[in-house]
PDB file of C-alpha atoms in Angstrom:
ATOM      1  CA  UNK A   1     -29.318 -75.319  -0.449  1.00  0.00           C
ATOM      2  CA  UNK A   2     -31.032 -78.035   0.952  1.00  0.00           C
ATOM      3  CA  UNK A   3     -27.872 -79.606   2.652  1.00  0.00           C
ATOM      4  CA  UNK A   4     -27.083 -75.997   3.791  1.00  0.00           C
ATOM      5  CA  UNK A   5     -27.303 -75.432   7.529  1.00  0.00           C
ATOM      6  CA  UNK A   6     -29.855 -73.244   9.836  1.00  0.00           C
ATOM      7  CA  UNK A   7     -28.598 -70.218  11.020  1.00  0.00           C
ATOM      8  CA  UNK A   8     -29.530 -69.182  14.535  1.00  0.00           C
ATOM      9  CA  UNK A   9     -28.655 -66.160  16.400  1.00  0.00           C
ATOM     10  CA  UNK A  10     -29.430 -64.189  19.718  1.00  0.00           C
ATOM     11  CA  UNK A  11     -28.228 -61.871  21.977  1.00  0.00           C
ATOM     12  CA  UNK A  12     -26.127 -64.364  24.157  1.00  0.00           C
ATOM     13  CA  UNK A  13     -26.725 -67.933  25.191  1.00  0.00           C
ATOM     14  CA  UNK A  14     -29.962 -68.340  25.772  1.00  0.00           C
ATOM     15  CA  UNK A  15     -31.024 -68.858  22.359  1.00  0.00           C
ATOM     16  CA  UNK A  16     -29.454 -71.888  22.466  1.00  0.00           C
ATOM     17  CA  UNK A  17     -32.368 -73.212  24.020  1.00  0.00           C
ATOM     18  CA  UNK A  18     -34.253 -72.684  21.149  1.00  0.00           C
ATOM     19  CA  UNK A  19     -31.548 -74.668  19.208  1.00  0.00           C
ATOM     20  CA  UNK A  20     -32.008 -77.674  21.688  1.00  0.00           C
ATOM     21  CA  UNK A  21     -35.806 -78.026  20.326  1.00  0.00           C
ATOM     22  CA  UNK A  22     -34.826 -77.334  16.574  1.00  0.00           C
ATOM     23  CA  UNK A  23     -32.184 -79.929  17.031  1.00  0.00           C
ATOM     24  CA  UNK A  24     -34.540 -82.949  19.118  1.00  0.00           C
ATOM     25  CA  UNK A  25     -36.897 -82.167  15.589  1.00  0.00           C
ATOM     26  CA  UNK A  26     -34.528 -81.736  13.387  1.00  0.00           C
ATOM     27  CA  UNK A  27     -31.703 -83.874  14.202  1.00  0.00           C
ATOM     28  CA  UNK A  28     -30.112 -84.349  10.775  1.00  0.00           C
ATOM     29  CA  UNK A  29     -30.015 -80.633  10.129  1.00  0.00           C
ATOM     30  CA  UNK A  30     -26.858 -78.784  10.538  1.00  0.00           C
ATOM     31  CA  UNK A  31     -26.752 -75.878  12.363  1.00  0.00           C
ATOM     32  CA  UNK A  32     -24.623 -72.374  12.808  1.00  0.00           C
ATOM     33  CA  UNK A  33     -25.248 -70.436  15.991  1.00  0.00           C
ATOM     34  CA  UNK A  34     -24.309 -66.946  16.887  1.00  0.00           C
ATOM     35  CA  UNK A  35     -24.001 -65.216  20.268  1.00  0.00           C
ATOM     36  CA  UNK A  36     -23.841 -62.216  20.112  1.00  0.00           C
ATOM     37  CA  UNK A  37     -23.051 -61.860  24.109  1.00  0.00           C
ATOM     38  CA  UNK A  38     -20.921 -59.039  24.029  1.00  0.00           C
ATOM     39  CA  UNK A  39     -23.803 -56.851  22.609  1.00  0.00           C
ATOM     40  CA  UNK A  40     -26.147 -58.660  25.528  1.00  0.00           C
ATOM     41  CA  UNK A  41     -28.835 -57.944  26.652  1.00  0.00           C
ATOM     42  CA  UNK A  42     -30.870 -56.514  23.945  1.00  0.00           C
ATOM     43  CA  UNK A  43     -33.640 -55.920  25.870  1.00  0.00           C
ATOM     44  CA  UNK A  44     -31.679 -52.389  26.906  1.00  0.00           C
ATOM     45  CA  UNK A  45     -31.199 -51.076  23.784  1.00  0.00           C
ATOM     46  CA  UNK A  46     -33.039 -48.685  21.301  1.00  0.00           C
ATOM     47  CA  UNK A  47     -35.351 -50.343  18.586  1.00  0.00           C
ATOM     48  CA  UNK A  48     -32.062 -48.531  16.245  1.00  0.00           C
ATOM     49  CA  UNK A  49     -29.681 -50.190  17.894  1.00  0.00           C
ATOM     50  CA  UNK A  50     -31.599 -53.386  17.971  1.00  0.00           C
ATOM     51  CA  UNK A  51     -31.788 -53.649  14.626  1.00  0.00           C
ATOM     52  CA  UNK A  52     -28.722 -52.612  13.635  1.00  0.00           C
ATOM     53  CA  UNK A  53     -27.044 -56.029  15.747  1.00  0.00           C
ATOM     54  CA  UNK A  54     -30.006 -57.959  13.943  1.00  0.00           C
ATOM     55  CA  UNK A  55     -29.248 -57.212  10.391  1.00  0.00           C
ATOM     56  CA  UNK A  56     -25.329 -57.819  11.284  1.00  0.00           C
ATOM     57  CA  UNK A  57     -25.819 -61.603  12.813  1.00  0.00           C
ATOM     58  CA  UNK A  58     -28.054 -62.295  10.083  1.00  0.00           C
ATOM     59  CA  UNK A  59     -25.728 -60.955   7.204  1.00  0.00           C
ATOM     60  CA  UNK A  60     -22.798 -62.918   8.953  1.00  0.00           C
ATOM     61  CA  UNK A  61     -25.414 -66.316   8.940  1.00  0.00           C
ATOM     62  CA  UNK A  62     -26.198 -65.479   4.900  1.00  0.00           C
ATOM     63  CA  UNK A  63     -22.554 -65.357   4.227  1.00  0.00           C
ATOM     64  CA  UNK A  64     -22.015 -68.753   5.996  1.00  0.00           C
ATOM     65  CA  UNK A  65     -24.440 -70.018   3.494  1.00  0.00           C
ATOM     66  CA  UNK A  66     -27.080 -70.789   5.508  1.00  0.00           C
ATOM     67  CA  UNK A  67     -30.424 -71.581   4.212  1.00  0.00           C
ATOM     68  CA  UNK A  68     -32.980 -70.523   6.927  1.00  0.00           C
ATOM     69  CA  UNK A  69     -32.219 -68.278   9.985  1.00  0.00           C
ATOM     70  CA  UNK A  70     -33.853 -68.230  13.714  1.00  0.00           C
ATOM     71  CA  UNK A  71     -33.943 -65.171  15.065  1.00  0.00           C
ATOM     72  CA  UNK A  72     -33.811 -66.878  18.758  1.00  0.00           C
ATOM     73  CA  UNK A  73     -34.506 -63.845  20.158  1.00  0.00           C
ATOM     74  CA  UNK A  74     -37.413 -62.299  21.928  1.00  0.00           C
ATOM     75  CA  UNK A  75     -36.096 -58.456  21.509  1.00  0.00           C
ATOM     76  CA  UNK A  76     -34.773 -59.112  17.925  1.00  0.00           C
ATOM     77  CA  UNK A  77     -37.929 -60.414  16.613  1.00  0.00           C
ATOM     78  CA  UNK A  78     -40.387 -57.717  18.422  1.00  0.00           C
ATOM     79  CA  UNK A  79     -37.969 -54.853  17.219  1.00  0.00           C
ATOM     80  CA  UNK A  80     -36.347 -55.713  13.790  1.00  0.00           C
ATOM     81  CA  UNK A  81     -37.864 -59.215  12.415  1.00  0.00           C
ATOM     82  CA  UNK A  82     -40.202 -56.679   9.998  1.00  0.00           C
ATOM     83  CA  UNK A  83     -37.412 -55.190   8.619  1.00  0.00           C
ATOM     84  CA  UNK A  84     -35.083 -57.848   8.479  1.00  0.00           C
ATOM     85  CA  UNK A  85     -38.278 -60.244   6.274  1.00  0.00           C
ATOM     86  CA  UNK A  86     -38.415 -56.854   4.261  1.00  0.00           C
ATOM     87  CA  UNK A  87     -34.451 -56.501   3.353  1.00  0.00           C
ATOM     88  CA  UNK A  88     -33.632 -60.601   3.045  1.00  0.00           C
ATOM     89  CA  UNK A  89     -35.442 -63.208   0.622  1.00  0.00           C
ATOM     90  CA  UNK A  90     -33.655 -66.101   3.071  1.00  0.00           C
ATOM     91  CA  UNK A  91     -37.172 -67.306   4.998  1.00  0.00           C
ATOM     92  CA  UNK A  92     -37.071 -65.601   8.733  1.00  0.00           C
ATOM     93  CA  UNK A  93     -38.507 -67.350  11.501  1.00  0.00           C
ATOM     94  CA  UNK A  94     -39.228 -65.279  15.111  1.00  0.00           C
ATOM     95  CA  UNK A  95     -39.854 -65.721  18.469  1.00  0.00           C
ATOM     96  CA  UNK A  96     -42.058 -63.512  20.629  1.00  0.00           C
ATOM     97  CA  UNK A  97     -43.636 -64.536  23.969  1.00  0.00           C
ATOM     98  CA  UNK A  98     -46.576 -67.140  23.798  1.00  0.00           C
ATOM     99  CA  UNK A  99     -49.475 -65.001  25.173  1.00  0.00           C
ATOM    100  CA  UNK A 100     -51.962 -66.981  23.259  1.00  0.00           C
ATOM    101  CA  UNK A 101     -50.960 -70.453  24.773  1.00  0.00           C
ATOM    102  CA  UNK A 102     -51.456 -68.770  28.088  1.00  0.00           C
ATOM    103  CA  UNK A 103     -54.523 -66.831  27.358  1.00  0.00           C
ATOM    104  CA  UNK A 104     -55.935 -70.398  26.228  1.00  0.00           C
ATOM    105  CA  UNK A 105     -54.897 -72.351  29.057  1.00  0.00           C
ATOM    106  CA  UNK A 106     -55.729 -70.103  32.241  1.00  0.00           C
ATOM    107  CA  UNK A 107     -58.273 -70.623  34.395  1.00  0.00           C
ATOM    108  CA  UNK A 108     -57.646 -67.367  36.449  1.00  0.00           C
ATOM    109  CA  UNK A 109     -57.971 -65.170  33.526  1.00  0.00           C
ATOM    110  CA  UNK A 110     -54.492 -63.544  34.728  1.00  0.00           C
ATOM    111  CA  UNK A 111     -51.502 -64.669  33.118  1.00  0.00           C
ATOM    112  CA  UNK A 112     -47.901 -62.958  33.926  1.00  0.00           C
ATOM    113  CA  UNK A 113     -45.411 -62.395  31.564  1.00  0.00           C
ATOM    114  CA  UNK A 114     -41.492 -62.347  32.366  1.00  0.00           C
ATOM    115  CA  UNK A 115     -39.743 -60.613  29.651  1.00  0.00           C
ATOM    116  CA  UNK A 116     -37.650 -58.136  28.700  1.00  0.00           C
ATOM    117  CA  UNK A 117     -37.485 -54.314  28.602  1.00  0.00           C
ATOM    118  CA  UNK A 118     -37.130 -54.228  24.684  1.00  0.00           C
ATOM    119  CA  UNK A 119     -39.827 -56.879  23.925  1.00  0.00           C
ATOM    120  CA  UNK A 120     -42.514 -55.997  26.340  1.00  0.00           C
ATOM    121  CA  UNK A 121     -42.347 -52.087  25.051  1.00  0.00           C
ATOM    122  CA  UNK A 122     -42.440 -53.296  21.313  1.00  0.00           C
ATOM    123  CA  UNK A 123     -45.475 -52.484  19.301  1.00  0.00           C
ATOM    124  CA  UNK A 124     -45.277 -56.375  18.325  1.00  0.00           C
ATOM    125  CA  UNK A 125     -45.602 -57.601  21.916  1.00  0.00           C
ATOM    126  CA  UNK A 126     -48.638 -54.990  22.305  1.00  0.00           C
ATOM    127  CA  UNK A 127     -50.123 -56.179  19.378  1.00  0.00           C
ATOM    128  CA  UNK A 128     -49.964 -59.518  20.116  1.00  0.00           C
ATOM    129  CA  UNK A 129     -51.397 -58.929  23.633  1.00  0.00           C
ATOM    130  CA  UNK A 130     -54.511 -57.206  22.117  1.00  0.00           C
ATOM    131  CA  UNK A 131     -55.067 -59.989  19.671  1.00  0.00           C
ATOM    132  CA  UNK A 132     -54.860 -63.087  22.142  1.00  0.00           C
ATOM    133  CA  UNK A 133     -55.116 -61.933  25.804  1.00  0.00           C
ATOM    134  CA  UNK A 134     -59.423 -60.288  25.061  1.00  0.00           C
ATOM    135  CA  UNK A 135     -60.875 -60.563  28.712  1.00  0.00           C
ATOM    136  CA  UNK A 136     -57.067 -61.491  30.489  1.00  0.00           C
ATOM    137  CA  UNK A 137     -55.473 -59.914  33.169  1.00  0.00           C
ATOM    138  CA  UNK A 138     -51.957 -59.931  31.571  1.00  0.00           C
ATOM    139  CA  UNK A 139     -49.480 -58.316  34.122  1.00  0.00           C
ATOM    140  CA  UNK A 140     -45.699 -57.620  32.719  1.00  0.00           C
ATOM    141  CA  UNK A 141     -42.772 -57.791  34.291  1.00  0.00           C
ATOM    142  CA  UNK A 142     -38.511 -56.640  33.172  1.00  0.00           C
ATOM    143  CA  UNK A 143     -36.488 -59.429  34.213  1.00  0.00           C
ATOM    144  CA  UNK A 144     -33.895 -56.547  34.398  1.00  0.00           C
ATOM    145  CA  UNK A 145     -30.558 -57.980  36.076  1.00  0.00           C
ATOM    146  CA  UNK A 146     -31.180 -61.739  34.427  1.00  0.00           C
ATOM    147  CA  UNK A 147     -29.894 -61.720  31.550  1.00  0.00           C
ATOM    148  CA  UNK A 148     -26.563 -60.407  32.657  1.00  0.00           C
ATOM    149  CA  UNK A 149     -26.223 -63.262  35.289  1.00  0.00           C
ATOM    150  CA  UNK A 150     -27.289 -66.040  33.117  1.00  0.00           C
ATOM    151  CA  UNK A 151     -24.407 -64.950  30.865  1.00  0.00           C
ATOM    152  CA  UNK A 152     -22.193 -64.724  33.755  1.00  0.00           C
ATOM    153  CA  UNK A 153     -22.914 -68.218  34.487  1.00  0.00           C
ATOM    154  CA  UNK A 154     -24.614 -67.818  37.369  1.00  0.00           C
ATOM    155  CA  UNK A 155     -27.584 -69.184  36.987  1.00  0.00           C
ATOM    156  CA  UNK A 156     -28.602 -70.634  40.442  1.00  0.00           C
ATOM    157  CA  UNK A 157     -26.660 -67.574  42.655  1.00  0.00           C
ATOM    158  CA  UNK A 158     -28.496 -66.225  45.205  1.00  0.00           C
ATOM    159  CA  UNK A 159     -28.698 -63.290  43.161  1.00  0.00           C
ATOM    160  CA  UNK A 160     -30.454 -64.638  40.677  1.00  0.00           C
ATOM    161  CA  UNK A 161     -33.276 -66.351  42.959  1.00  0.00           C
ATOM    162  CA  UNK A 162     -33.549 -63.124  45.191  1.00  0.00           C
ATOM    163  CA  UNK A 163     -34.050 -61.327  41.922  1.00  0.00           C
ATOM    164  CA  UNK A 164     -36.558 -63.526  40.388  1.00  0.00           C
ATOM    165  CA  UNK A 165     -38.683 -64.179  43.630  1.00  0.00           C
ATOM    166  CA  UNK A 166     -38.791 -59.919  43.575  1.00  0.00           C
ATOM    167  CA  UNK A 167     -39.994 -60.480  40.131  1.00  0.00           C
ATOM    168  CA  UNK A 168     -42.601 -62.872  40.821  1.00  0.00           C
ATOM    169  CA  UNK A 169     -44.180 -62.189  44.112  1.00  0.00           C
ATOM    170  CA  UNK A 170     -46.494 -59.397  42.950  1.00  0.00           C
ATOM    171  CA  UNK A 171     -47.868 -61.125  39.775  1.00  0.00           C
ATOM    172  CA  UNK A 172     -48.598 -64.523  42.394  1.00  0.00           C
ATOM    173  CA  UNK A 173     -50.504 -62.081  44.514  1.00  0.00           C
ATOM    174  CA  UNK A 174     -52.302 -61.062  41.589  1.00  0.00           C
ATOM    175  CA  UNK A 175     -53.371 -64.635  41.396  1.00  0.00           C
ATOM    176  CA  UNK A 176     -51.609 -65.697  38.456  1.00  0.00           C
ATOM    177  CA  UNK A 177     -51.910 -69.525  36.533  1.00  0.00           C
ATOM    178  CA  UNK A 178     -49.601 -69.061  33.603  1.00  0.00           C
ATOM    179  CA  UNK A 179     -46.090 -67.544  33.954  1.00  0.00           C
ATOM    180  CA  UNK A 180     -44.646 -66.733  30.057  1.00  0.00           C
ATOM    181  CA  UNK A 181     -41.255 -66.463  29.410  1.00  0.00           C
ATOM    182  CA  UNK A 182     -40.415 -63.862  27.125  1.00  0.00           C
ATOM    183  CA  UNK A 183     -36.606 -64.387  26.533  1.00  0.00           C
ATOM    184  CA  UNK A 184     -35.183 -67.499  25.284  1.00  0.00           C
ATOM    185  CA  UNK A 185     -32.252 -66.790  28.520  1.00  0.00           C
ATOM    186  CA  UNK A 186     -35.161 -67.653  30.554  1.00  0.00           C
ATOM    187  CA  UNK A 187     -36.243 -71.431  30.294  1.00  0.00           C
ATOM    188  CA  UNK A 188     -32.725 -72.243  31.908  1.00  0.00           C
ATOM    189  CA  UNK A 189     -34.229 -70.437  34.827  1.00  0.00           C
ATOM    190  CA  UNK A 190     -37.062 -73.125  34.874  1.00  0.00           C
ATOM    191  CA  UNK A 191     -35.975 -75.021  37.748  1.00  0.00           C
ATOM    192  CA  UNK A 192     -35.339 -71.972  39.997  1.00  0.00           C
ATOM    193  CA  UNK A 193     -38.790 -70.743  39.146  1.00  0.00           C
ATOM    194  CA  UNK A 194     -40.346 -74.447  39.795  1.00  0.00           C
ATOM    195  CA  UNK A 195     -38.850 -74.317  43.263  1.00  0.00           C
ATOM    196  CA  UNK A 196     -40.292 -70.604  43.776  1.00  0.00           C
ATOM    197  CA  UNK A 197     -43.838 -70.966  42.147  1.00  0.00           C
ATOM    198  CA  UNK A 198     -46.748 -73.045  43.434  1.00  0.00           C
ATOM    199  CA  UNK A 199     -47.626 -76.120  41.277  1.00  0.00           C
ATOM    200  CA  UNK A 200     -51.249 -74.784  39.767  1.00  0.00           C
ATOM    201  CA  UNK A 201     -48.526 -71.671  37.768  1.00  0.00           C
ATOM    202  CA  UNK A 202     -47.769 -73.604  34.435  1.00  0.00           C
ATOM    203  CA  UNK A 203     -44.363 -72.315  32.954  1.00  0.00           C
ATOM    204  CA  UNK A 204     -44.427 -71.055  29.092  1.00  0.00           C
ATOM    205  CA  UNK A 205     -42.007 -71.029  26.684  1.00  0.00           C
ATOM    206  CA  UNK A 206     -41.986 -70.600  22.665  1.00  0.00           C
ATOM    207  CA  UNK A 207     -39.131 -73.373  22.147  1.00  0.00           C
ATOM    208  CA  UNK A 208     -41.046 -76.108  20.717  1.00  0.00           C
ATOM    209  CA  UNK A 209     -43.499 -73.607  18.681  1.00  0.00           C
ATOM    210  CA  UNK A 210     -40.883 -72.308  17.151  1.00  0.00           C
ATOM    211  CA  UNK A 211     -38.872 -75.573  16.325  1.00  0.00           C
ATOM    212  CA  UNK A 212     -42.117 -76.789  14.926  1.00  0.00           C
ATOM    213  CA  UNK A 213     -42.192 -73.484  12.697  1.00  0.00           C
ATOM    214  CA  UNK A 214     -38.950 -74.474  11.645  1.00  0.00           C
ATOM    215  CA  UNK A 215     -39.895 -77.751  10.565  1.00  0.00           C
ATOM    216  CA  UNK A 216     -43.069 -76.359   8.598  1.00  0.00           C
ATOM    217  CA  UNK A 217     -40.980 -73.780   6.907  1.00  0.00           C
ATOM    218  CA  UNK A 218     -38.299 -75.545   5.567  1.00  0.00           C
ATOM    219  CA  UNK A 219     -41.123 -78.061   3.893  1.00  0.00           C
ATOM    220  CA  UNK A 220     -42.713 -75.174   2.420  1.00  0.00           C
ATOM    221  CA  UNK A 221     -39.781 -73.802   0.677  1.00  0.00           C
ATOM    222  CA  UNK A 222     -37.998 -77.782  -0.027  1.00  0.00           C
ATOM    223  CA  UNK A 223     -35.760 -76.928   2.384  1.00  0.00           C
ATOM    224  CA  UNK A 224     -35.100 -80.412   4.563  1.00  0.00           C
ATOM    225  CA  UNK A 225     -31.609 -82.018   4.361  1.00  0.00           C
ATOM    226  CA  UNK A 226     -31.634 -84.493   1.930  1.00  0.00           C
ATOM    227  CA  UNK A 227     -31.766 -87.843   3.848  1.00  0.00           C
ATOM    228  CA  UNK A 228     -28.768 -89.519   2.342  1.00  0.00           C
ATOM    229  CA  UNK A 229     -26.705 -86.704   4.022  1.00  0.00           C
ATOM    230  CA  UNK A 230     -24.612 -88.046   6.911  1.00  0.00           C
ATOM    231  CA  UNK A 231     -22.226 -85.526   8.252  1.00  0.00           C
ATOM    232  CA  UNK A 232     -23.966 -83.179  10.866  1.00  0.00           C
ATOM    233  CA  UNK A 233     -21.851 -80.232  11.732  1.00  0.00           C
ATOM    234  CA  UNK A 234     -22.851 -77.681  14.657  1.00  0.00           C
ATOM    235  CA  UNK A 235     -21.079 -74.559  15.022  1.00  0.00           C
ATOM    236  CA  UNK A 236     -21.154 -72.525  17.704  1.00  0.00           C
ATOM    237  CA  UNK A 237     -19.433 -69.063  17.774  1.00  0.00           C
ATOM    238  CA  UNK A 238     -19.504 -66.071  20.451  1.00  0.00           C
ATOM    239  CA  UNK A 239     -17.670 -63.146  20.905  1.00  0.00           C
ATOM    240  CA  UNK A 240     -16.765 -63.098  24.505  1.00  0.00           C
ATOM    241  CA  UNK A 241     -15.036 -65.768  26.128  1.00  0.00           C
ATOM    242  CA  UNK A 242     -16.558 -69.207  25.199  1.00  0.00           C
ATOM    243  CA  UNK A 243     -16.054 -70.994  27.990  1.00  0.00           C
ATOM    244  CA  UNK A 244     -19.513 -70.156  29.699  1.00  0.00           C
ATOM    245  CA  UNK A 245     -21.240 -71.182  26.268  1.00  0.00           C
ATOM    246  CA  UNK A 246     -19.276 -74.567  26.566  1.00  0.00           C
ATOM    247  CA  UNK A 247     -20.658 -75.504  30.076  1.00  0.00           C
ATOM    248  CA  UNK A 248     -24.585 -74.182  28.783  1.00  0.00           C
ATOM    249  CA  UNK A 249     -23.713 -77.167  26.066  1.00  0.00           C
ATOM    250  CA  UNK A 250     -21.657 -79.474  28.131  1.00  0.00           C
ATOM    251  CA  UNK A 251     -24.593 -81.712  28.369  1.00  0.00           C
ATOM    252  CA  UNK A 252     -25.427 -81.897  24.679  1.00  0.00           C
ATOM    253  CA  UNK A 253     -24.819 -84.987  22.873  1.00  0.00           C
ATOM    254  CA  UNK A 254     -24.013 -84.339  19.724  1.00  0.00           C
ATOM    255  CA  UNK A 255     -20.668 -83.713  17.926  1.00  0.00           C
ATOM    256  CA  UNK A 256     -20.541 -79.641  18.337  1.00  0.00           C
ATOM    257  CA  UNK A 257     -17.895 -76.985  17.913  1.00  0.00           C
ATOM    258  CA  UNK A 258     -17.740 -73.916  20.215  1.00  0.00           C
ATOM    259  CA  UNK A 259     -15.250 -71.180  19.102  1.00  0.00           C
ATOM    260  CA  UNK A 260     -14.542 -67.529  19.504  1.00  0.00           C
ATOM    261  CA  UNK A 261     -15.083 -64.715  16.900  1.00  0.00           C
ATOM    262  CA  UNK A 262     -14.779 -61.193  17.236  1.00  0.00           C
ATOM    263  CA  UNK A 263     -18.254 -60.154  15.103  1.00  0.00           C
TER     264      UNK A 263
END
């Protein structure tokens, strides 16, 4: 299993930013990725339905014989990752929105979080919140509309900044230091939301959190590539047309495959 590759999936291409940080720690891992962008967003759907497109990407990953699986999604994790750790013995790693980094860091005690409909109404988000934001101003806010354009390619349309300074105007007046990001769609918004916020709002993300999960884990279990292995294989698969996956990865480096499915 060791030489086995990481399986990865999420409700489109953003996840794959959570792939870029698992693969600048872990570059002699191999990995499978799954975007499931036909069934994006997520963050729409009922917990039921949430779960039920979980438990499919990870049954397809388990049958590709992978060894550990990512679920690189915000609305998968906060909906179905309890489940999902209950049904499969493969180790499970989530993502849900760093409130504590944020809580930690602010000096305005009001931190804003940018997420989605189906994570911020999840009893894991509100959990989460009560456990790390004690004494912060937390103020939540659907990035309705985003996820649709960043799968659209459109990532710096007017559209998409109109949308996001709507988003962001009344959590700045609230006098906000720490914007999370509570969709892994989001951090390719970064430089959209650097040119809208003031320099004192520090941008969040889980991405290197959860690579560095992924690193601990596979220790744990024994899981690490064996070191004499020398064939890296990434495969990417979606099941709309892949061409808007291939220019979100035109700019990675290493050898990668990007091909169509119908899943």
């Amino acid at each position: 299993m060791r030489n086995s590759p990481i399986g990865i999936f999420d409700s489109g291409i953003g996840g794959t930013s959570i792939w870029r940080e698992i693969n600048r720690l872990l570059p002699k891992e191999s990995t499978i990725y799954l975007a499931d962008s036909k069934n994006a967003p997520y963050g729409e759907k009922t917990q039921a339905q949430i779960l039920e497109l979980s438990i499919k990407n990870v049954e397809f990953l388990i049958n590709k014989g992978c060894k550990l699986i990512v679920v690189a999604c915000n609305t998968a994790t906060t909906n179905a990752i309890k489940e999902i750790r209950a049904t499969y013995s493969i180790p499970i790693i989530g993502i849900e929105p760093a409130i504590k980094p944020a809580a930690l860091h602010t000096k305005s005690k009001t931190v804003g979080v940018l997420a989605t409909k189906g994570t911020l109404s999840s009893a894991l988000f509100n959990s989460t919140s009560e456990l790390h934001a004690n004494g912060i101003k937390v103020l939540e806010q659907e990035g309705t509309g985003l996820v649709a354009l960043i799968e659209e390619g459109k990532l710096y349309s007017e559209q998409t900044r109109e949308l996001l300074q709507r988003y962001l105007q009344p959590m700045l007046k609230e006098g906000i230091d720490q914007l999370v990001l509570g969709c892994t769609h989001y951090p390719y918004l970064i430089p959209l939301l650097k040119d809208i916020l003031p320099d004192e709002v520090e941008i969040i993300d889980s991405g290197d959190g959860v690579a560095r999960r992924t690193v601990a884990v596979l220790e744990q279990h024994q899981l690490k590539v064996d070191a004499s292995k020398t064939t890296v294989e990434h495969q990417f698969y979606t099941n709309i047309n892949p061409e808007v996956l291939k220019a979100f990865l035109s700019d990675v480096n290493v050898c990668h495959r990007v091909d169509y499915l119908d899943f």
